[in-house]
Coordinates of C-alpha atoms in Angstrom, one line a residue:
Chain A
M1 CA -8.9 5.9 -15.0
T2 CA -5.6 7.5 -15.2
A3 CA -3.1 4.7 -14.9
P4 CA 0.0 6.2 -16.4
Q5 CA 1.5 3.9 -19.0
T6 CA 4.8 4.1 -20.6
T7 CA 6.3 1.4 -22.7
R8 CA 9.9 0.8 -22.0
K9 CA 12.3 -0.7 -24.4
Q10 CA 10.9 -4.2 -24.2
S11 CA 10.6 -7.5 -26.0
P12 CA 8.6 -7.5 -29.3
I13 CA 6.4 -10.2 -27.9
A14 CA 5.3 -8.0 -25.0
Q15 CA 4.8 -5.1 -27.3
A16 CA 2.8 -7.1 -29.7
W17 CA 0.7 -8.4 -26.9
L18 CA 0.1 -4.9 -25.6
I19 CA -0.9 -3.7 -29.0
M20 CA -3.3 -6.6 -29.5
Y21 CA -4.7 -6.1 -26.0
N22 CA -5.3 -2.4 -26.4
V23 CA -6.8 -2.8 -29.9
A24 CA -9.1 -5.5 -28.6
M25 CA -10.2 -3.4 -25.7
T26 CA -10.8 -0.4 -27.9
A27 CA -12.9 -2.5 -30.2
G28 CA -14.7 -4.1 -27.2
W29 CA -15.7 -0.8 -25.7
L30 CA -16.7 0.5 -29.2
V31 CA -19.0 -2.5 -29.5
I32 CA -20.5 -1.6 -26.1
G33 CA -20.8 2.0 -27.3
L34 CA -22.7 0.9 -30.4
G35 CA -24.9 -1.3 -28.3
I36 CA -25.8 1.7 -26.1
V37 CA -26.5 3.9 -29.1
N38 CA -28.5 1.2 -30.8
H39 CA -30.6 0.6 -27.7
F40 CA -31.4 4.3 -27.2
Y41 CA -32.2 4.7 -30.9
K42 CA -34.6 1.7 -30.9
H43 CA -36.2 2.0 -27.4
R44 CA -35.8 5.7 -26.4
T45 CA -35.4 4.6 -22.8
H46 CA -32.6 3.4 -20.5
K47 CA -34.8 0.5 -19.3
G48 CA -33.4 -2.8 -20.7
L49 CA -30.1 -1.1 -21.5
Y50 CA -28.1 -3.2 -19.1
R51 CA -29.5 -6.5 -20.4
Q52 CA -28.6 -5.4 -23.9
V53 CA -24.9 -4.9 -23.3
E54 CA -24.5 -7.1 -20.1
K55 CA -22.3 -9.8 -21.6
Q56 CA -19.9 -7.4 -23.4
L57 CA -19.6 -5.1 -20.4
L58 CA -18.8 -8.0 -18.0
F59 CA -16.3 -9.4 -20.4
F60 CA -14.4 -6.2 -21.3
Q61 CA -14.5 -4.7 -17.8
T62 CA -13.2 -7.9 -16.3
A63 CA -10.5 -8.0 -19.0
A64 CA -9.1 -4.8 -17.4
I65 CA -7.6 -7.1 -14.8
F66 CA -4.8 -7.6 -17.4
E67 CA -3.7 -4.1 -16.7
I68 CA -2.8 -5.1 -13.2
I69 CA -0.7 -7.9 -14.6
H70 CA 0.9 -5.6 -17.1
A71 CA 1.9 -3.2 -14.3
A72 CA 3.0 -6.0 -11.9
T73 CA 5.2 -7.7 -14.6
G74 CA 6.7 -4.3 -15.5
I75 CA 5.8 -4.4 -19.2
V76 CA 3.8 -1.3 -18.6
R77 CA 5.3 1.2 -16.2
S78 CA 2.5 2.2 -14.0
N79 CA 1.9 2.1 -10.2
V80 CA 0.7 -1.4 -9.4
M81 CA -1.3 -0.4 -6.3
L82 CA -3.0 2.5 -8.0
T83 CA -3.9 0.4 -11.1
T84 CA -5.2 -2.4 -8.8
M85 CA -7.4 0.0 -6.9
Q86 CA -8.8 1.6 -10.1
V87 CA -9.5 -1.7 -11.8
F88 CA -11.0 -3.3 -8.8
S89 CA -13.3 -0.4 -8.0
R90 CA -14.8 -0.9 -11.5
V91 CA -14.8 -4.7 -11.4
G92 CA -16.3 -4.5 -7.9
I93 CA -19.1 -2.3 -9.1
V94 CA -19.9 -4.6 -12.0
W95 CA -19.6 -8.0 -10.3
G96 CA -20.5 -6.9 -6.8
V97 CA -23.3 -4.4 -7.2
I98 CA -24.8 -4.3 -10.7
Q99 CA -24.7 -7.9 -11.9
P100 CA -26.0 -9.6 -8.8
V101 CA -28.8 -7.1 -7.9
A102 CA -31.4 -7.3 -10.7
Q103 CA -33.3 -4.4 -9.1
V104 CA -30.5 -2.0 -10.1
H105 CA -30.5 -2.9 -13.8
N106 CA -33.2 -0.4 -14.8
T107 CA -32.3 2.5 -12.6
E108 CA -30.9 5.8 -13.8
G109 CA -27.4 5.1 -12.5
I110 CA -26.8 2.5 -15.2
P111 CA -27.0 4.7 -18.3
M112 CA -24.9 7.4 -16.5
L113 CA -22.1 5.1 -15.7
M114 CA -22.3 3.2 -19.0
V115 CA -22.0 6.3 -21.1
A116 CA -19.2 7.7 -19.0
W117 CA -17.2 4.5 -18.8
T118 CA -17.7 3.7 -22.5
I119 CA -16.5 7.0 -23.9
T120 CA -13.6 7.2 -21.4
E121 CA -12.5 3.7 -22.1
I122 CA -12.7 4.0 -25.9
I123 CA -10.5 7.1 -25.8
R124 CA -8.2 5.7 -23.2
Y125 CA -7.5 2.4 -25.0
L126 CA -7.2 4.3 -28.3
Y127 CA -4.7 6.5 -26.7
Y128 CA -2.6 3.6 -25.4
T129 CA -2.8 1.9 -28.8
F130 CA -1.4 5.0 -30.5
M131 CA 1.2 5.4 -27.8
L132 CA 2.4 1.8 -28.5
L133 CA 2.5 2.5 -32.2
G134 CA 4.6 5.6 -31.6
T135 CA 2.4 8.5 -32.5
T136 CA -0.6 10.0 -30.9
P137 CA -2.9 12.3 -32.8
Y138 CA -3.5 15.5 -31.0
I139 CA -7.3 15.0 -31.0
V140 CA -7.0 11.8 -28.9
V141 CA -4.8 13.6 -26.4
W142 CA -7.2 16.5 -26.3
L143 CA -10.2 14.3 -25.8
R144 CA -8.4 12.3 -23.1
Y145 CA -7.6 15.4 -21.1
S146 CA -10.8 17.3 -21.7
L147 CA -13.8 14.9 -21.6
F148 CA -13.0 13.8 -18.1
T149 CA -14.3 17.1 -16.8
V150 CA -17.8 15.9 -17.6
L151 CA -17.4 12.1 -17.7
Y152 CA -15.7 11.6 -14.3
P153 CA -18.5 13.3 -12.3
L154 CA -21.1 11.5 -14.5
G155 CA -19.5 8.1 -14.0
V156 CA -19.0 8.6 -10.3
S157 CA -22.6 9.8 -9.8
G158 CA -23.8 6.7 -11.7
E159 CA -21.7 4.4 -9.6
L160 CA -22.9 6.1 -6.4
L161 CA -26.5 5.9 -7.5
S162 CA -26.2 2.2 -8.4
I163 CA -24.7 1.5 -5.0
Y164 CA -27.5 3.4 -3.3
N165 CA -30.2 1.6 -5.3
S166 CA -28.7 -1.7 -4.4
L167 CA -28.7 -1.1 -0.7
K168 CA -32.3 -2.0 0.0
P169 CA -32.4 -5.2 -2.1
V170 CA -29.1 -6.3 -0.6
R171 CA -30.4 -5.8 2.9
D172 CA -33.6 -7.7 2.1
S173 CA -31.9 -10.6 0.4
Q174 CA -28.9 -10.7 2.9
M175 CA -26.8 -11.3 -0.2
Y176 CA -23.1 -12.2 0.3
S177 CA -23.5 -12.0 4.0
L178 CA -22.7 -14.3 6.9
F179 CA -24.3 -14.1 10.3
L180 CA -23.5 -15.5 13.7
P181 CA -23.7 -18.1 14.9
N182 CA -21.5 -20.1 12.6
Q183 CA -18.5 -22.4 12.9
L184 CA -16.1 -19.8 11.6
N185 CA -17.1 -17.4 14.3
F186 CA -17.1 -14.7 11.8
S187 CA -19.7 -12.4 10.3
I188 CA -20.0 -10.0 7.5
D189 CA -22.9 -7.9 6.5
Y190 CA -22.6 -7.0 2.8
H191 CA -25.2 -4.2 3.2
I192 CA -22.8 -2.5 5.7
V193 CA -19.8 -3.2 3.5
L194 CA -21.5 -1.4 0.6
I195 CA -22.4 1.6 2.8
G196 CA -18.8 1.6 4.0
T197 CA -17.6 2.0 0.4
I198 CA -19.5 5.3 -0.1
P199 CA -17.2 7.6 1.9
F200 CA -14.3 6.4 -0.2
Y201 CA -15.8 8.0 -3.2
F202 CA -16.0 11.3 -1.4
I203 CA -12.4 11.0 -0.3
F204 CA -10.8 9.8 -3.5
F205 CA -12.9 11.4 -6.2
P206 CA -12.0 15.0 -5.6
Q207 CA -8.3 14.1 -5.4
L208 CA -8.4 12.2 -8.7
Y209 CA -10.5 14.8 -10.4
F210 CA -8.3 17.7 -9.4
H211 CA -5.2 15.7 -10.2
M212 CA -6.5 15.4 -13.8
F213 CA -7.1 19.1 -13.9
A214 CA -3.5 19.8 -12.8
Q215 CA -2.2 17.4 -15.4
R216 CA -4.3 19.1 -18.1
K217 CA -3.1 22.5 -17.1
K218 CA 0.5 21.5 -17.3
L219 CA -0.1 20.0 -20.7
W220 CA -1.9 23.1 -21.9
D221 CA 0.6 25.5 -20.5
L222 CA 3.3 23.7 -22.3
D223 CA 1.4 23.8 -25.5
L224 CA 0.5 27.5 -25.4
R225 CA 3.9 28.7 -24.7
L226 CA 5.4 26.6 -27.4
L227 CA 2.9 27.6 -30.0
P228 CA 2.7 31.4 -30.4
R229 CA -0.6 32.2 -31.9
K230 CA 0.8 34.0 -34.9
Q231 CA 3.3 31.3 -35.7
T232 CA 2.1 29.1 -38.5
D233 CA 5.5 28.5 -39.8
S234 CA 5.7 25.0 -41.2
S235 CA 9.1 24.3 -39.6
I236 CA 7.6 25.0 -36.2
L237 CA 4.6 22.7 -37.0
D238 CA 7.1 20.1 -38.1
Y239 CA 9.0 20.6 -34.9
L240 CA 5.9 20.3 -32.8
I241 CA 5.0 17.0 -34.4
H242 CA 8.4 15.4 -34.2
V243 CA 9.8 16.9 -31.0
V244 CA 7.2 18.3 -28.7
Q245 CA 4.7 15.5 -29.3
P246 CA 7.0 12.7 -28.0
I247 CA 8.2 14.8 -25.1
R248 CA 4.6 15.7 -24.2
N249 CA 3.5 12.1 -24.5
N250 CA 6.3 10.9 -22.2
C251 CA 5.6 13.6 -19.7
M252 CA 1.9 12.8 -19.5
Q253 CA 2.5 9.2 -18.7
C254 CA 5.6 9.5 -16.6
E255 CA 5.0 9.2 -12.9
K256 CA 7.3 12.0 -12.3
M257 CA 5.3 14.2 -14.6
K258 CA 6.3 17.4 -13.0
Q259 CA 10.1 17.0 -13.5
C260 CA 9.5 15.6 -17.0
C261 CA 7.4 18.6 -18.0
V262 CA 9.7 21.1 -16.6
Y263 CA 12.6 19.4 -18.4
G264 CA 10.7 19.1 -21.6
F265 CA 9.6 22.7 -21.4
Y266 CA 13.1 24.1 -20.9
S267 CA 14.7 21.9 -23.5
S268 CA 12.0 22.8 -26.0
I269 CA 12.4 26.5 -25.4
V270 CA 16.1 26.4 -25.9
F271 CA 15.6 24.4 -29.1
L272 CA 12.8 26.6 -30.3
R273 CA 14.8 29.8 -29.7
K274 CA 17.7 28.5 -31.7
K275 CA 15.5 27.4 -34.5
M276 CA 13.5 30.6 -34.6
K277 CA 16.7 32.6 -34.7
Y278 CA 17.9 30.7 -37.7
D279 CA 14.5 30.8 -39.4
I280 CA 14.4 34.6 -39.0
L281 CA 17.9 34.9 -40.2
D282 CA 17.2 32.8 -43.3
Chain B
M1 CA 38.9 19.6 7.1
E2 CA 35.7 21.5 6.4
L3 CA 32.4 19.7 6.1
Q4 CA 29.4 21.1 4.3
I5 CA 26.0 19.8 5.4
L6 CA 23.2 19.9 2.8
D7 CA 19.6 19.0 3.0
S8 CA 19.1 15.6 1.3
K9 CA 15.8 16.6 -0.3
T10 CA 16.2 20.3 -1.2
K11 CA 20.1 20.2 -1.6
Q12 CA 20.1 23.5 0.3
K13 CA 23.0 24.3 2.5
L14 CA 22.2 23.8 6.2
C15 CA 25.6 24.6 7.8
T16 CA 29.3 24.2 7.6
L17 CA 31.2 22.3 10.2
E18 CA 34.7 23.6 10.6
R19 CA 37.9 22.0 11.7
I20 CA 36.7 18.4 11.6
S21 CA 39.3 15.7 11.7
S22 CA 39.1 13.0 9.1
N23 CA 38.8 10.2 11.6
T24 CA 35.6 11.7 13.2
T25 CA 32.8 9.2 13.3
I26 CA 29.3 9.9 12.1
D27 CA 28.1 9.6 15.7
S28 CA 30.3 12.5 16.7
I29 CA 29.2 14.5 13.7
K30 CA 25.7 14.0 15.0
E31 CA 26.7 15.5 18.4
I32 CA 28.4 18.4 16.8
Y33 CA 25.4 19.0 14.6
Q34 CA 23.1 18.9 17.7
R35 CA 25.2 21.8 19.2
K36 CA 24.3 23.9 16.1
F37 CA 20.7 22.7 16.0
P38 CA 19.6 21.7 19.5
N39 CA 16.2 20.4 18.3
Y40 CA 17.9 17.6 16.4
Y41 CA 19.0 15.1 18.9
P42 CA 21.3 12.4 17.5
E43 CA 18.6 9.7 17.1
R44 CA 16.6 12.0 14.9
Q45 CA 19.5 12.7 12.5
S46 CA 20.8 10.7 9.6
F47 CA 23.5 11.4 7.1
K48 CA 24.2 10.2 3.6
S49 CA 27.2 10.7 1.4
S50 CA 25.0 11.2 -1.7
P51 CA 21.4 12.6 -1.8
K52 CA 19.9 9.2 -2.6
G53 CA 22.5 7.0 -1.0
K54 CA 22.2 4.7 2.0
L55 CA 22.1 6.1 5.5
L56 CA 25.6 6.1 7.0
K57 CA 26.3 4.0 10.0
G58 CA 27.3 5.8 13.3
S59 CA 30.6 4.0 13.5
E60 CA 31.8 5.0 10.0
T61 CA 34.5 7.7 9.9
L62 CA 34.9 10.5 7.4
S63 CA 38.1 9.1 6.0
E64 CA 36.3 5.9 5.1
L65 CA 33.8 7.8 3.0
N66 CA 36.3 9.3 0.5
L67 CA 34.6 12.7 0.6
G68 CA 37.5 14.5 -1.0
A69 CA 38.8 17.9 0.0
E70 CA 35.5 19.6 -0.1
G71 CA 33.5 17.4 2.2
V72 CA 29.8 17.3 1.7
L73 CA 27.3 15.3 3.7
Y74 CA 23.6 15.1 3.2
F75 CA 21.3 15.5 6.2
K76 CA 18.0 13.7 6.5
D77 CA 15.6 14.5 9.4
L78 CA 14.1 11.2 10.5
G79 CA 11.3 13.0 12.4
P80 CA 10.5 13.0 16.1
Q81 CA 11.7 9.8 17.7
V82 CA 10.3 7.6 20.4
G83 CA 12.0 4.9 22.4
W84 CA 11.5 1.3 21.4
S85 CA 10.3 0.2 24.8
T86 CA 7.7 2.9 24.8
V87 CA 6.4 1.7 21.5
F88 CA 6.4 -1.9 22.8
Y89 CA 4.5 -1.0 26.0
C90 CA 1.8 0.9 24.0
E91 CA 1.5 -1.9 21.4
Y92 CA 1.1 -4.6 24.1
T93 CA -0.9 -3.1 26.9
G94 CA -3.5 -1.9 24.3
P95 CA -4.6 -5.4 23.3
L96 CA -4.5 -6.5 26.9
F97 CA -7.2 -4.0 27.9
V98 CA -9.1 -4.0 24.6
Y99 CA -9.6 -7.8 24.8
L100 CA -10.9 -7.5 28.4
L101 CA -13.5 -4.9 27.4
F102 CA -15.0 -7.5 25.2
Y103 CA -14.5 -10.3 27.7
F104 CA -16.5 -8.5 30.3
R105 CA -19.0 -7.6 27.6
L106 CA -19.2 -3.9 28.4
P107 CA -22.5 -2.3 27.4
Y108 CA -23.0 -1.2 23.9
I109 CA -20.7 -3.8 22.5
Y110 CA -23.3 -6.6 22.3
D111 CA -27.0 -6.6 22.8
S112 CA -27.8 -4.8 26.1
K113 CA -29.2 -7.9 27.7
F114 CA -25.8 -9.5 27.6
A115 CA -24.0 -6.5 29.3
F116 CA -21.6 -7.8 32.0
T117 CA -22.7 -11.4 31.5
S118 CA -20.3 -14.3 31.3
S119 CA -20.0 -16.9 28.5
P120 CA -21.2 -20.5 29.3
D121 CA -18.3 -21.9 27.3
D122 CA -15.1 -22.7 29.2
V123 CA -13.0 -22.1 26.1
V124 CA -13.9 -18.4 26.2
H125 CA -12.5 -18.0 29.7
L126 CA -9.4 -20.1 28.7
A127 CA -8.9 -17.8 25.7
A128 CA -9.1 -14.7 27.8
I129 CA -6.4 -16.2 30.1
C130 CA -4.2 -17.2 27.1
H131 CA -4.6 -13.8 25.4
S132 CA -3.8 -11.9 28.6
F133 CA -0.9 -14.1 29.4
H134 CA 0.5 -13.6 26.0
Y135 CA 0.5 -9.8 26.2
M136 CA 1.6 -9.8 29.9
K137 CA 4.5 -11.9 28.9
R138 CA 5.4 -9.5 26.1
V139 CA 5.2 -6.5 28.5
L140 CA 7.4 -8.3 31.0
E141 CA 9.9 -9.3 28.4
T142 CA 10.2 -5.8 27.2
K143 CA 10.9 -4.7 30.8
F144 CA 13.3 -7.5 31.8
V145 CA 14.5 -9.5 28.8
H146 CA 14.9 -7.5 25.6
R147 CA 18.0 -5.5 24.8
F148 CA 17.5 -3.0 22.0
S149 CA 20.3 -2.4 19.5
H150 CA 18.5 0.6 18.1
G151 CA 17.3 3.1 20.7
T152 CA 14.4 4.8 18.9
M153 CA 12.0 4.7 16.0
P154 CA 10.0 7.5 14.3
I155 CA 6.9 8.4 16.2
K156 CA 4.6 7.7 13.3
N157 CA 5.5 4.0 13.6
L158 CA 4.0 4.2 17.1
F159 CA 0.6 5.1 15.6
R160 CA 0.8 2.6 12.8
N161 CA 1.9 -0.3 15.1
C162 CA -0.6 0.5 17.8
S163 CA -3.5 0.7 15.4
Y164 CA -2.5 -2.7 13.9
Y165 CA -2.3 -4.5 17.3
W166 CA -5.3 -2.8 18.9
S167 CA -7.7 -3.2 16.1
F168 CA -6.8 -6.8 15.5
A169 CA -7.3 -7.5 19.2
A170 CA -10.7 -5.8 19.1
W171 CA -11.7 -7.7 16.0
M172 CA -10.7 -11.1 17.5
A173 CA -12.1 -10.4 20.9
Y174 CA -15.5 -9.3 19.4
Y175 CA -16.1 -12.8 17.9
I176 CA -14.5 -14.9 20.7
N177 CA -16.6 -13.2 23.4
H178 CA -19.7 -12.9 21.3
P179 CA -22.9 -14.3 22.9
L180 CA -23.5 -16.2 19.7
Y181 CA -19.9 -17.8 19.8
T182 CA -19.7 -21.3 18.5
P183 CA -17.1 -23.4 20.4
A184 CA -14.8 -25.9 18.7
T185 CA -16.3 -28.4 16.3
F186 CA -14.2 -31.3 17.5
G187 CA -14.8 -30.4 21.2
T188 CA -12.4 -30.9 24.0
M189 CA -9.8 -32.6 21.9
Q190 CA -9.4 -29.7 19.6
I191 CA -9.4 -27.2 22.4
C192 CA -6.7 -29.2 24.3
S193 CA -4.5 -29.6 21.3
G194 CA -4.8 -25.9 20.4
L195 CA -4.0 -25.0 24.0
A196 CA -1.0 -27.4 24.1
V197 CA 0.5 -25.8 20.9
F198 CA -0.1 -22.4 22.3
V199 CA 1.6 -23.1 25.7
L200 CA 4.5 -24.9 24.2
C201 CA 5.1 -22.1 21.6
E202 CA 4.8 -19.4 24.3
L203 CA 7.5 -21.2 26.3
G204 CA 9.6 -21.6 23.2
N205 CA 9.3 -17.9 22.4
L206 CA 10.4 -17.0 25.9
S207 CA 13.3 -19.4 25.7
I208 CA 14.5 -17.8 22.4
H209 CA 14.2 -14.3 23.9
L210 CA 16.3 -15.4 26.9
A211 CA 18.8 -17.0 24.5
F212 CA 19.1 -13.8 22.5
R213 CA 19.7 -11.9 25.7
S214 CA 22.6 -14.1 26.7
L215 CA 24.1 -13.7 23.2
R216 CA 24.4 -10.0 23.7
P217 CA 25.9 -9.1 27.0
S218 CA 24.7 -5.8 28.5
G219 CA 26.4 -2.7 27.1
S220 CA 27.9 -4.5 24.1
K221 CA 27.0 -4.4 20.5
Q222 CA 28.9 -7.6 19.9
R223 CA 27.3 -10.1 17.4
K224 CA 27.5 -13.8 17.4
I225 CA 25.9 -16.7 15.4
P226 CA 22.9 -17.7 17.6
T227 CA 23.1 -21.3 18.7
A228 CA 21.1 -23.7 20.8
T229 CA 21.7 -23.5 24.6
G230 CA 20.9 -26.1 27.2
N231 CA 17.2 -25.3 26.9
P232 CA 15.6 -27.9 24.5
F233 CA 13.3 -25.2 23.1
T234 CA 16.3 -23.4 21.6
L235 CA 17.1 -26.5 19.5
L236 CA 15.0 -24.8 16.8
F237 CA 18.1 -22.5 16.2
N238 CA 19.5 -25.5 14.3
F239 CA 16.7 -25.1 11.7
V240 CA 15.9 -21.4 11.5
S241 CA 17.5 -18.0 12.1
C242 CA 14.5 -16.5 13.9
P243 CA 12.8 -19.3 16.0
N244 CA 11.2 -16.6 18.1
Y245 CA 9.0 -15.7 15.1
T246 CA 8.4 -19.4 14.4
Y247 CA 7.1 -19.8 18.0
E248 CA 5.1 -16.6 17.8
F249 CA 3.3 -17.9 14.7
G250 CA 2.8 -21.2 16.4
S251 CA 1.2 -19.6 19.4
W252 CA -1.4 -17.8 17.3
V253 CA -2.1 -20.9 15.2
G254 CA -2.7 -22.8 18.5
F255 CA -4.9 -20.0 19.8
A256 CA -6.8 -20.0 16.5
V257 CA -7.4 -23.8 16.6
M258 CA -8.5 -23.6 20.2
T259 CA -11.0 -20.8 19.6
Q260 CA -11.9 -21.7 16.0
T261 CA -12.3 -18.1 15.0
L262 CA -11.5 -16.9 11.5
P263 CA -10.2 -13.4 12.5
V264 CA -7.6 -15.2 14.7
F265 CA -6.4 -17.2 11.7
I266 CA -6.2 -14.0 9.7
F267 CA -4.2 -12.3 12.4
A268 CA -1.8 -15.3 12.6
F269 CA -1.2 -15.3 8.8
V270 CA -0.9 -11.5 8.5
G271 CA 1.6 -11.6 11.4
F272 CA 3.4 -14.4 9.8
G273 CA 3.8 -12.4 6.5
Q274 CA 5.3 -9.5 8.4
M275 CA 7.6 -11.7 10.5
A276 CA 8.7 -13.6 7.4
I277 CA 9.9 -10.4 5.9
W278 CA 11.8 -9.5 9.0
A279 CA 13.2 -13.0 9.3
L280 CA 14.4 -13.1 5.7
A281 CA 16.1 -9.8 6.1
K282 CA 17.8 -10.9 9.4
H283 CA 18.7 -14.3 7.8
R284 CA 20.3 -12.5 4.9
N285 CA 22.3 -10.3 7.3
Y286 CA 23.6 -13.3 9.2
K287 CA 24.7 -14.9 6.1
K288 CA 26.5 -11.8 5.0
E289 CA 28.1 -11.2 8.3
F290 CA 29.3 -14.7 9.1
S291 CA 30.9 -16.7 6.3
N292 CA 30.6 -19.8 8.4
Y293 CA 26.8 -19.4 8.9
P294 CA 25.1 -22.9 8.9
R295 CA 23.9 -23.5 5.4
S296 CA 21.0 -25.7 6.3
R297 CA 19.4 -23.0 8.4
K298 CA 16.3 -21.3 6.9
A299 CA 14.8 -18.0 8.0
I300 CA 11.5 -18.7 9.7
L301 CA 10.0 -22.1 8.8
P302 CA 12.3 -25.2 9.1
I303 CA 13.3 -26.6 5.7
V304 CA 10.7 -24.5 3.9
L305 CA 11.3 -20.8 4.2

């Protein structure tokens, strides 16, 4: 998930809540991660994995709904529609596909999406937490903008596999379906609804995936030009930590990332040139 | 004076209009602009005094805008335009035909053994009459009653609006004309009350449209506070600014009660949501335009909203 988040100047209560929320979510997903590791260590199979972490997964994935509230109330500046779609696609998979269809629990899709989601979420919430605290270690930024290359396809494949594996049981049990005749004069076939969701993955996944690559590239370009290989001058490192870091952080989360980056880039170059001139002169 | 025209998005210079008097209206600027760029007919053009400002009204003159000595206007292309009445005809004839495809149970819609059969339930035939009447009324109103204050709208709205009306009509018609349709739970009483609400609201809606027509004599853009006329249906003007929407919503609720079909209820409430947005905007405009606008009036639902 790539919901851009930027904290505005806001009330201490909102900020405190956001810090608590993000810390709790990081911790929650860490617990899930430990559960997964523990399960694989003990049993050496993905069978039974879902049962092992079911409660934690349901709780913390559902708690992501707060992100919609954060966006809607404006305490986090991110697109409400986009956040809603992202959160509900996950919540929908968990509550609408995996949880109700027991036949899916031991299939291969589950470990795939669990591993992908867990690592992504630990890093994402960690990143937000650091953001709120005002500093982001470079390693967290790097992980957030690098691991997706593997984790996104892995997660999406897991989700698609889970939906596919749920189709037959859903059709046989006629789960969540309503058939004519009935007094509402309305029918819905959940089996068809699930099939209908599959094309959306093929429409939206490439867009989201390449969008992340574009963001990554912008970030890296900025970095490379600002940090000449030979320069290990402490004043430049200092500058990178105190000036570039905040600019980059803002750029990455701002919806108008492009303008931000360009602005940040130019202002940094100007600043750096001046500084280097003086450093050399000294 | 000299007037520079820049693109509102790219800020690139598009052209310079020379020897423009300061009391030229935006409407005449549009005509002058069309002479330079024949593809851009006036309806397609819009001008702003700042790149992100509001679209200027056609009646505003340059002197009112305080452009300064170096006049700059920002041009925005509204895209290809299509007349309102064209949009209305497409929107309304679509559901009329789509509904009837389901009513006559064309093959491949339902099980093949039901092709071209007719429903045993009277309410299904009644519903087809009501639905067709509703859209026929709308088509005829577009032809003979409505006067449009804005001539055109962007062509993409045509596709959006048509898909909304057409697909909802298909969705409703599918269930109402389905061989497994279940008629009203409370029988004739429910059907008759739904029908009564539908008919009364249709008449009310027509009355309001006629009243709006008489408010705006042909060829004028004059605006008045709408008030009740001799027709008792127009008394609703004493309670709401947009009684046509109130009646429209009522019609669909009546139709939904009569047919007892969930998609019709959904259509009624989605439509209500959209009409409420329009009504609130219009209500706000009335209050801004007329200082003596009746305070007790609401936008769409008496007393409530």
